[in-house]
Amino acid sequence: MAWRGNLLKNIKELRFLMCQSSPASSATRAFVERNYKELKTLNPKLPILIRECSGVEPQLWARYDLGVEKGIKLEGLSEAQIFKALEDLVKAGQSMKA
């Protein structure tokens, strides 16, 4: 899981979108509550944005070089699957640089 400490090498910004109260966003809320501090500590200069809006579908967005963005829908995913989605976004950024 060393990739967690190198997010800024591949991603310019990370955004979590979720609803404050819907069951569909519960795993995303739990993921953010449990992992935000560690991710921010490992990547202090990386903007990690938490956007809450009533009724919104949970999503994870990454912004890469030159304004390229990629998003993943998180509804129905467990915390482990959200970690995998984040890892996939990091790998996508890595492949863009190759």
Coordinates of N, CA and C in Angstrom, one line a residue:
M1 N 0.8 -1.2 0.0 CA 0.0 0.0 0.0 C 0.9 1.3 0.0
A2 N 2.1 1.2 -0.5 CA 2.9 2.3 -0.6 C 2.4 3.4 -1.5
W3 N 1.5 3.0 -2.4 CA 1.0 4.0 -3.4 C 0.2 5.1 -2.7
R4 N -0.3 4.9 -1.5 CA -1.0 5.9 -0.8 C -0.2 7.1 -0.4
G5 N 1.1 6.9 -0.2 CA 2.0 8.0 0.1 C 2.5 8.8 -1.1
N6 N 2.1 8.3 -2.3 CA 2.6 8.9 -3.6 C 1.5 9.5 -4.4
L7 N 0.4 9.8 -3.8 CA -0.8 10.3 -4.6 C -0.4 11.5 -5.5
L8 N 0.3 12.5 -4.9 CA 0.6 13.7 -5.5 C 1.5 13.6 -6.8
K9 N 2.2 12.5 -6.9 CA 3.0 12.2 -8.1 C 2.1 12.0 -9.3
N10 N 0.9 11.4 -9.1 CA 0.0 11.0 -10.2 C -1.3 11.8 -10.3
I11 N -1.7 12.5 -9.2 CA -3.0 13.1 -9.1 C -2.7 14.6 -8.6
K12 N -3.5 15.5 -9.2 CA -3.4 16.9 -8.8 C -4.4 17.3 -7.8
E13 N -5.6 16.6 -7.8 CA -6.6 16.9 -6.9 C -7.5 15.7 -6.7
L14 N -8.1 15.4 -5.5 CA -9.0 14.3 -5.3 C -10.3 14.9 -4.7
R15 N -11.4 14.5 -5.2 CA -12.7 14.9 -4.7 C -13.6 13.8 -4.4
F16 N -14.2 13.8 -3.2 CA -15.3 12.9 -2.8 C -16.6 13.6 -2.9
L17 N -17.6 13.1 -3.6 CA -18.9 13.7 -3.6 C -19.8 12.7 -2.9
M18 N -20.7 13.2 -2.0 CA -21.5 12.3 -1.2 C -22.7 13.1 -0.6
C19 N -23.7 12.3 -0.2 CA -24.9 12.9 0.5 C -24.6 12.7 2.0
Q20 N -25.0 13.7 2.8 CA -24.7 13.7 4.2 C -25.5 12.6 5.0
S21 N -26.6 12.2 4.4 CA -27.5 11.3 5.1 C -28.0 10.0 4.4
S22 N -27.8 9.9 3.1 CA -28.4 8.8 2.4 C -27.7 7.5 2.7
P23 N -28.4 6.4 2.7 CA -27.8 5.1 2.8 C -26.8 4.8 1.7
A24 N -27.0 5.3 0.5 CA -26.1 5.0 -0.6 C -24.7 5.6 -0.4
S25 N -24.6 6.6 0.4 CA -23.4 7.3 0.6 C -22.7 6.8 1.9
S26 N -23.3 5.9 2.7 CA -22.8 5.5 4.0 C -21.4 5.0 3.9
A27 N -21.1 4.1 3.0 CA -19.7 3.5 2.9 C -18.7 4.6 2.5
T28 N -19.1 5.5 1.7 CA -18.2 6.6 1.3 C -17.9 7.5 2.5
R29 N -19.0 7.9 3.3 CA -18.8 8.7 4.5 C -17.9 8.0 5.5
A30 N -18.1 6.7 5.6 CA -17.2 5.9 6.6 C -15.8 5.9 6.1
F31 N -15.6 5.7 4.8 CA -14.2 5.7 4.2 C -13.5 7.0 4.5
V32 N -14.2 8.1 4.2 CA -13.6 9.4 4.4 C -13.3 9.7 5.9
E33 N -14.2 9.3 6.8 CA -14.0 9.5 8.2 C -12.8 8.7 8.7
R34 N -12.6 7.5 8.2 CA -11.6 6.6 8.7 C -10.2 6.9 8.0
N35 N -10.2 7.4 6.8 CA -9.0 7.4 6.0 C -8.5 8.8 5.6
Y36 N -9.3 9.8 5.8 CA -8.9 11.2 5.3 C -7.6 11.6 6.0
K37 N -7.6 11.5 7.3 CA -6.4 11.9 8.1 C -5.1 11.3 7.6
E38 N -5.2 10.0 7.4 CA -4.0 9.3 6.9 C -3.6 9.7 5.5
L39 N -4.5 9.8 4.6 CA -4.2 10.2 3.3 C -3.7 11.7 3.2
K40 N -4.2 12.5 4.1 CA -3.8 13.9 4.1 C -2.4 14.0 4.8
T41 N -2.1 13.2 5.8 CA -0.8 13.2 6.4 C 0.2 12.7 5.5
L42 N -0.1 11.7 4.7 CA 0.9 11.1 3.7 C 1.1 12.0 2.5
N43 N 0.1 12.8 2.2 CA 0.1 13.7 1.0 C -0.4 15.1 1.4
P44 N 0.4 15.8 2.2 CA 0.0 17.1 2.8 C -0.3 18.2 1.7
K45 N 0.3 18.2 0.6 CA 0.1 19.2 -0.4 C -1.0 18.8 -1.4
L46 N -1.5 17.6 -1.3 CA -2.6 17.2 -2.3 C -3.9 17.8 -1.8
P47 N -4.6 18.5 -2.6 CA -6.0 19.0 -2.3 C -6.9 17.7 -2.3
I48 N -7.5 17.5 -1.1 CA -8.5 16.4 -1.0 C -9.8 17.1 -0.6
L49 N -10.7 17.2 -1.5 CA -12.0 17.9 -1.3 C -13.1 17.0 -1.0
I50 N -13.9 17.4 0.0 CA -15.1 16.6 0.4 C -16.3 17.5 0.1
R51 N -17.1 17.0 -0.8 CA -18.3 17.8 -1.3 C -19.5 17.0 -0.9
E52 N -20.3 17.6 0.0 CA -21.6 17.0 0.4 C -22.8 17.8 -0.2
C53 N -23.7 17.0 -0.7 CA -24.9 17.6 -1.3 C -26.1 16.7 -1.1
S54 N -27.2 17.1 -0.7 CA -28.3 16.3 -0.4 C -28.7 15.5 -1.7
G55 N -28.8 14.2 -1.6 CA -29.3 13.4 -2.7 C -28.3 13.1 -3.8
V56 N -27.1 13.5 -3.6 CA -26.1 13.3 -4.7 C -25.6 11.8 -4.6
E57 N -25.3 11.3 -5.8 CA -24.8 9.9 -5.9 C -23.3 9.9 -5.4
P58 N -22.8 9.0 -4.6 CA -21.4 9.0 -4.1 C -20.5 8.8 -5.3
Q59 N -19.5 9.6 -5.4 CA -18.5 9.5 -6.5 C -17.1 9.9 -6.0
L60 N -16.1 9.5 -6.7 CA -14.7 9.8 -6.4 C -14.1 10.3 -7.7
W61 N -13.6 11.6 -7.7 CA -13.0 12.2 -8.9 C -11.6 12.5 -8.7
A62 N -10.8 12.3 -9.7 CA -9.3 12.7 -9.7 C -9.1 13.6 -10.8
R63 N -8.3 14.6 -10.5 CA -7.9 15.6 -11.6 C -6.4 15.3 -11.8
Y64 N -6.0 15.2 -13.0 CA -4.6 14.9 -13.4 C -4.0 16.1 -14.1
D65 N -2.8 16.0 -14.7 CA -2.2 17.1 -15.4 C -3.1 17.5 -16.6
L66 N -2.9 18.8 -16.9 CA -3.6 19.4 -18.1 C -5.1 19.4 -17.9
G67 N -5.6 19.3 -16.7 CA -7.1 19.4 -16.4 C -7.9 18.1 -16.7
V68 N -7.2 17.1 -17.0 CA -7.9 15.8 -17.3 C -8.5 15.3 -16.0
E69 N -9.8 14.9 -16.1 CA -10.4 14.3 -14.9 C -11.0 13.0 -15.2
K70 N -11.1 12.1 -14.1 CA -11.7 10.8 -14.2 C -12.5 10.6 -13.0
G71 N -13.7 10.0 -13.1 CA -14.5 9.8 -11.9 C -15.0 8.4 -11.9
I72 N -15.3 7.9 -10.7 CA -15.8 6.6 -10.4 C -17.0 6.7 -9.5
K73 N -18.1 6.0 -9.8 CA -19.3 6.0 -9.0 C -19.0 5.0 -7.8
L74 N -19.4 5.4 -6.6 CA -19.1 4.6 -5.4 C -20.3 3.9 -4.8
E75 N -21.5 4.1 -5.4 CA -22.7 3.6 -4.8 C -22.6 2.0 -4.8
G76 N -22.9 1.4 -3.6 CA -22.9 0.0 -3.5 C -21.5 -0.6 -3.2
L77 N -20.4 0.2 -3.2 CA -19.1 -0.3 -2.9 C -18.8 -0.3 -1.4
S78 N -18.0 -1.3 -1.0 CA -17.5 -1.3 0.4 C -16.3 -0.4 0.5
E79 N -15.8 -0.3 1.8 CA -14.7 0.6 2.0 C -13.4 0.0 1.3
A80 N -13.3 -1.3 1.3 CA -12.2 -2.0 0.6 C -12.3 -1.7 -0.9
Q81 N -13.5 -1.7 -1.5 CA -13.7 -1.5 -2.9 C -13.4 0.0 -3.2
I82 N -13.7 0.9 -2.3 CA -13.4 2.3 -2.5 C -11.9 2.5 -2.5
F83 N -11.1 1.8 -1.6 CA -9.7 1.8 -1.7 C -9.2 1.4 -3.0
K84 N -9.8 0.3 -3.6 CA -9.4 -0.2 -4.9 C -9.7 0.8 -6.0
A85 N -10.8 1.5 -5.9 CA -11.2 2.5 -6.8 C -10.2 3.6 -6.8
L86 N -9.7 4.0 -5.6 CA -8.7 5.1 -5.5 C -7.4 4.6 -6.1
E87 N -7.0 3.4 -5.8 CA -5.8 2.9 -6.3 C -5.8 2.8 -7.9
D88 N -7.0 2.5 -8.4 CA -7.2 2.5 -9.9 C -7.0 3.9 -10.5
L89 N -7.5 4.9 -9.8 CA -7.4 6.3 -10.3 C -5.9 6.7 -10.2
V90 N -5.2 6.3 -9.2 CA -3.8 6.6 -9.1 C -3.0 5.9 -10.2
K91 N -3.3 4.7 -10.5 CA -2.6 3.9 -11.6 C -3.0 4.6 -12.9
A92 N -4.2 5.1 -13.1 CA -4.6 5.7 -14.3 C -3.7 7.0 -14.5
G93 N -3.5 7.7 -13.5 CA -2.6 8.9 -13.5 C -1.2 8.5 -13.9
Q94 N -0.7 7.4 -13.3 CA 0.6 6.9 -13.6 C 0.8 6.6 -15.1
S95 N -0.2 5.9 -15.6 CA -0.2 5.5 -17.0 C -0.2 6.7 -18.0
M96 N -0.9 7.8 -17.5 CA -0.9 9.0 -18.4 C 0.4 9.6 -18.6
K97 N 1.3 9.4 -17.6 CA 2.6 10.0 -17.6 C 3.6 9.2 -18.4
A98 N 3.3 7.9 -18.6 CA 4.2 7.0 -19.3 C 4.2 7.2 -20.8

